[in-house]
XYZ file of C-alpha atoms in Angstrom:
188
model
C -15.789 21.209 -37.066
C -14.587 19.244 -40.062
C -17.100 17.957 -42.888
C -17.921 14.427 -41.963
C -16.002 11.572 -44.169
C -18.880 10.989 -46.235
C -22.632 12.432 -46.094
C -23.428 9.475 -47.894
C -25.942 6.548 -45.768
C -25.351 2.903 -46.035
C -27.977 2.759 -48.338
C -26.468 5.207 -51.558
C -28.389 7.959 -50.661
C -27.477 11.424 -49.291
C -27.446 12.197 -45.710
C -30.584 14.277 -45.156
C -29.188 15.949 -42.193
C -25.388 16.516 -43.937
C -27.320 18.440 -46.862
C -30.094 20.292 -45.119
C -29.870 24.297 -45.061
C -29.250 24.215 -41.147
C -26.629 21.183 -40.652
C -24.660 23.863 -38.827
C -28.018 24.175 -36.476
C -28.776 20.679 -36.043
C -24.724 20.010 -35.240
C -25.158 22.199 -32.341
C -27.960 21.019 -31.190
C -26.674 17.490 -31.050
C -23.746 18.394 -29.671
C -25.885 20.544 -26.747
C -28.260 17.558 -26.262
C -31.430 19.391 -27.149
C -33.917 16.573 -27.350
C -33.872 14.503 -30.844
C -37.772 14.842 -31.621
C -37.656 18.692 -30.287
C -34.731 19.078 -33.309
C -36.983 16.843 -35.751
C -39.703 18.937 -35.254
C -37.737 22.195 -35.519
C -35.513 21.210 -38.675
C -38.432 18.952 -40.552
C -36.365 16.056 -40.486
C -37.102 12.303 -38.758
C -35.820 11.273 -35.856
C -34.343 8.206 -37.404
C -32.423 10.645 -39.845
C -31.021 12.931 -36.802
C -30.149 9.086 -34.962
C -27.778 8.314 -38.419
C -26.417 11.426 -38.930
C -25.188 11.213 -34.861
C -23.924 7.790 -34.950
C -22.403 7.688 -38.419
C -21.419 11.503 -39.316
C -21.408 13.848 -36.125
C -19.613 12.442 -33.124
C -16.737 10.421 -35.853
C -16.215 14.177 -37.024
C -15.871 15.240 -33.272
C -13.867 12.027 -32.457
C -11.336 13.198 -34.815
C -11.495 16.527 -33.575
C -10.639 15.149 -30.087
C -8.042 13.473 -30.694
C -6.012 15.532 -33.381
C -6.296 18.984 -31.230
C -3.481 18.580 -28.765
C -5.573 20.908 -26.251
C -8.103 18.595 -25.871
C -6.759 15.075 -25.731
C -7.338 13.446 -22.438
C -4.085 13.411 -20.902
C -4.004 17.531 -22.043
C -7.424 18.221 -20.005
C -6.052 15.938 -16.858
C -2.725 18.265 -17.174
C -4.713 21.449 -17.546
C -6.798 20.972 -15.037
C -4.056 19.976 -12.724
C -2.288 23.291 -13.857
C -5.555 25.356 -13.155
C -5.577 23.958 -9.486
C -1.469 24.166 -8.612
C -2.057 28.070 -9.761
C -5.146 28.534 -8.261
C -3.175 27.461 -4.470
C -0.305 29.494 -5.369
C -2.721 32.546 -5.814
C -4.631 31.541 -3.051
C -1.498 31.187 -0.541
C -0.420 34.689 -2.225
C -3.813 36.689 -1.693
C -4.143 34.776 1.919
C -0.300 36.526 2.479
C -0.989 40.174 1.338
C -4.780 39.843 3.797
C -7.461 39.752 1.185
C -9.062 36.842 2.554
C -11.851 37.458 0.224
C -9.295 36.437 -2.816
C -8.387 34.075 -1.175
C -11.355 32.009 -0.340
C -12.621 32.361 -3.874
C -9.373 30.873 -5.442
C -9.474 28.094 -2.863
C -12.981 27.448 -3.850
C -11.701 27.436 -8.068
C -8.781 25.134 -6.564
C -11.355 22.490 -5.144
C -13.321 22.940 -8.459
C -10.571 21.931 -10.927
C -9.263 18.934 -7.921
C -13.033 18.044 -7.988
C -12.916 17.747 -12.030
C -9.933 15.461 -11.837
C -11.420 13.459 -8.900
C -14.279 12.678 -11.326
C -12.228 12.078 -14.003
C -10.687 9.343 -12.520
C -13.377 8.047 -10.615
C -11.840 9.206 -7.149
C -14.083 9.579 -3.929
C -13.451 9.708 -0.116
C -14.806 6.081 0.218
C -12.625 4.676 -2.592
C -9.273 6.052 -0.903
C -10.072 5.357 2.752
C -10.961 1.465 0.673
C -7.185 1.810 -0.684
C -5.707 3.071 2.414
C -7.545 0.085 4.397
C -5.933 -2.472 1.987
C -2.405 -1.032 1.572
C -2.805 -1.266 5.515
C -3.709 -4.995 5.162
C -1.043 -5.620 2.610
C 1.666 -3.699 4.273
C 1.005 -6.192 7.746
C 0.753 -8.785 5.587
C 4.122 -8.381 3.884
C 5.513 -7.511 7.708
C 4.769 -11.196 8.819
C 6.102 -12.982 5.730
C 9.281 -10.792 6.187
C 9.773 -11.540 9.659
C 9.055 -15.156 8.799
C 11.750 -15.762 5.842
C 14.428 -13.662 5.718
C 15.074 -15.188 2.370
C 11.722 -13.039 1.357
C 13.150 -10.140 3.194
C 16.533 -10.300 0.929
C 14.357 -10.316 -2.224
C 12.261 -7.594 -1.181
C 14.983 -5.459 -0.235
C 16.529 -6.080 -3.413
C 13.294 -5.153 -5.176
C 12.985 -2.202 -3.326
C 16.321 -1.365 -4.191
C 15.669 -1.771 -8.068
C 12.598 0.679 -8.005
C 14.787 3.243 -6.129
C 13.669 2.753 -2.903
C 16.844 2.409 -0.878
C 15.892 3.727 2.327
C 13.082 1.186 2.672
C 15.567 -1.547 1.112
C 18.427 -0.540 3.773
C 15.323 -0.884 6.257
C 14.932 -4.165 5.671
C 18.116 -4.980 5.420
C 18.806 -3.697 8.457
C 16.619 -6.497 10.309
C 17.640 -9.555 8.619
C 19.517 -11.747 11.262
C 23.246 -11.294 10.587
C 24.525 -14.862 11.930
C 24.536 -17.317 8.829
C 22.880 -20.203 11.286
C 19.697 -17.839 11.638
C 19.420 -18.080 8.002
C 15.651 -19.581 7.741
C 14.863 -18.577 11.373
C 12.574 -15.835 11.711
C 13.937 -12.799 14.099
């Protein structure tokens, strides 16, 4: 862990935690959440010291750490843990093959682990998707009626659609618009 910016306090004086015999000690046991007066007691330090030395030394020194080791930047965990899961079903679908079943089930089980991980990550549980899939069910009826009601709408759509790459859904669209120029405006 790199040496914090500064072990001096707001106030001129030396950190008391940044110079003590143990910082090492106290680090970790900030950094494993052991209770602040159980490390006060232990280290002969006040709480108020331990309180500083986390908010302006400790966690800006593992901040940094964070974000300058490529492993461990967000996006890098979110990756790796998406890695861990692909090869864990690849594994799985291998062992399940060659009829160790026992292999099998225990890679499935570090699959749903790492797919669990990222579902926390982002916040992602079985009542927030069946929520998403009710609304993208709402929305797509929704956008059915307007498109049957102005084929104007439709044409822009289609062209939208066609702009993101979606060209079979575009050609869809496309392919109920009335064709006869006096149905312009006339829903089909």
């Amino acid at each position: 862990m790199p040496a914090p910016q500064s072990n001096v306090t707001l106030y001129g004086r030396s950190c008391t935690v940044c110079s003590h015999q143990h910082v090492g000690d106290i680090d970790a046991g900030l950094v494993a959440h052991l209770p602040i007066a159980q490390l006060a007691r232990q280290f002969e330090v006040s709480r108020d010291s331990l309180y500083r030395h986390l908010k302006w030394h400790l966690r800006p020194a593992l901040q940094e750490v964070l974000t300058s080791t490529p492993e461990t930047r967000p996006v890098a965990l979110v990756e790796r843990l998406a890695e861990i899961a692909n090869d864990a079903r690849a594994a799985r679908t291998t062992a399940y093959a060659a009829g160790n079943s026992q292999l099998g089930a225990r890679l499935g089980e570090a699959e749903r682990r790492a797919l669990d991980s990222l579902a926390d990550r982002f916040q992602i549980n079985h009542d927030s998707v069946a929520a998403d899939r009710t609304k993208v069910s709402q929305l797509a009826r929704a956008l059915d009626t307007a498109l049957d009601a102005s084929p104007e709408l439709a044409s822009l759509v289609a062209d939208a659609l066609d702009a993101e790459g979606l060209t079979e859904l575009a050609d869809g669209i496309r392919a109920e618009l009335p064709s006869d120029p006096e149905m312009k405006g006339v829903a089909s």
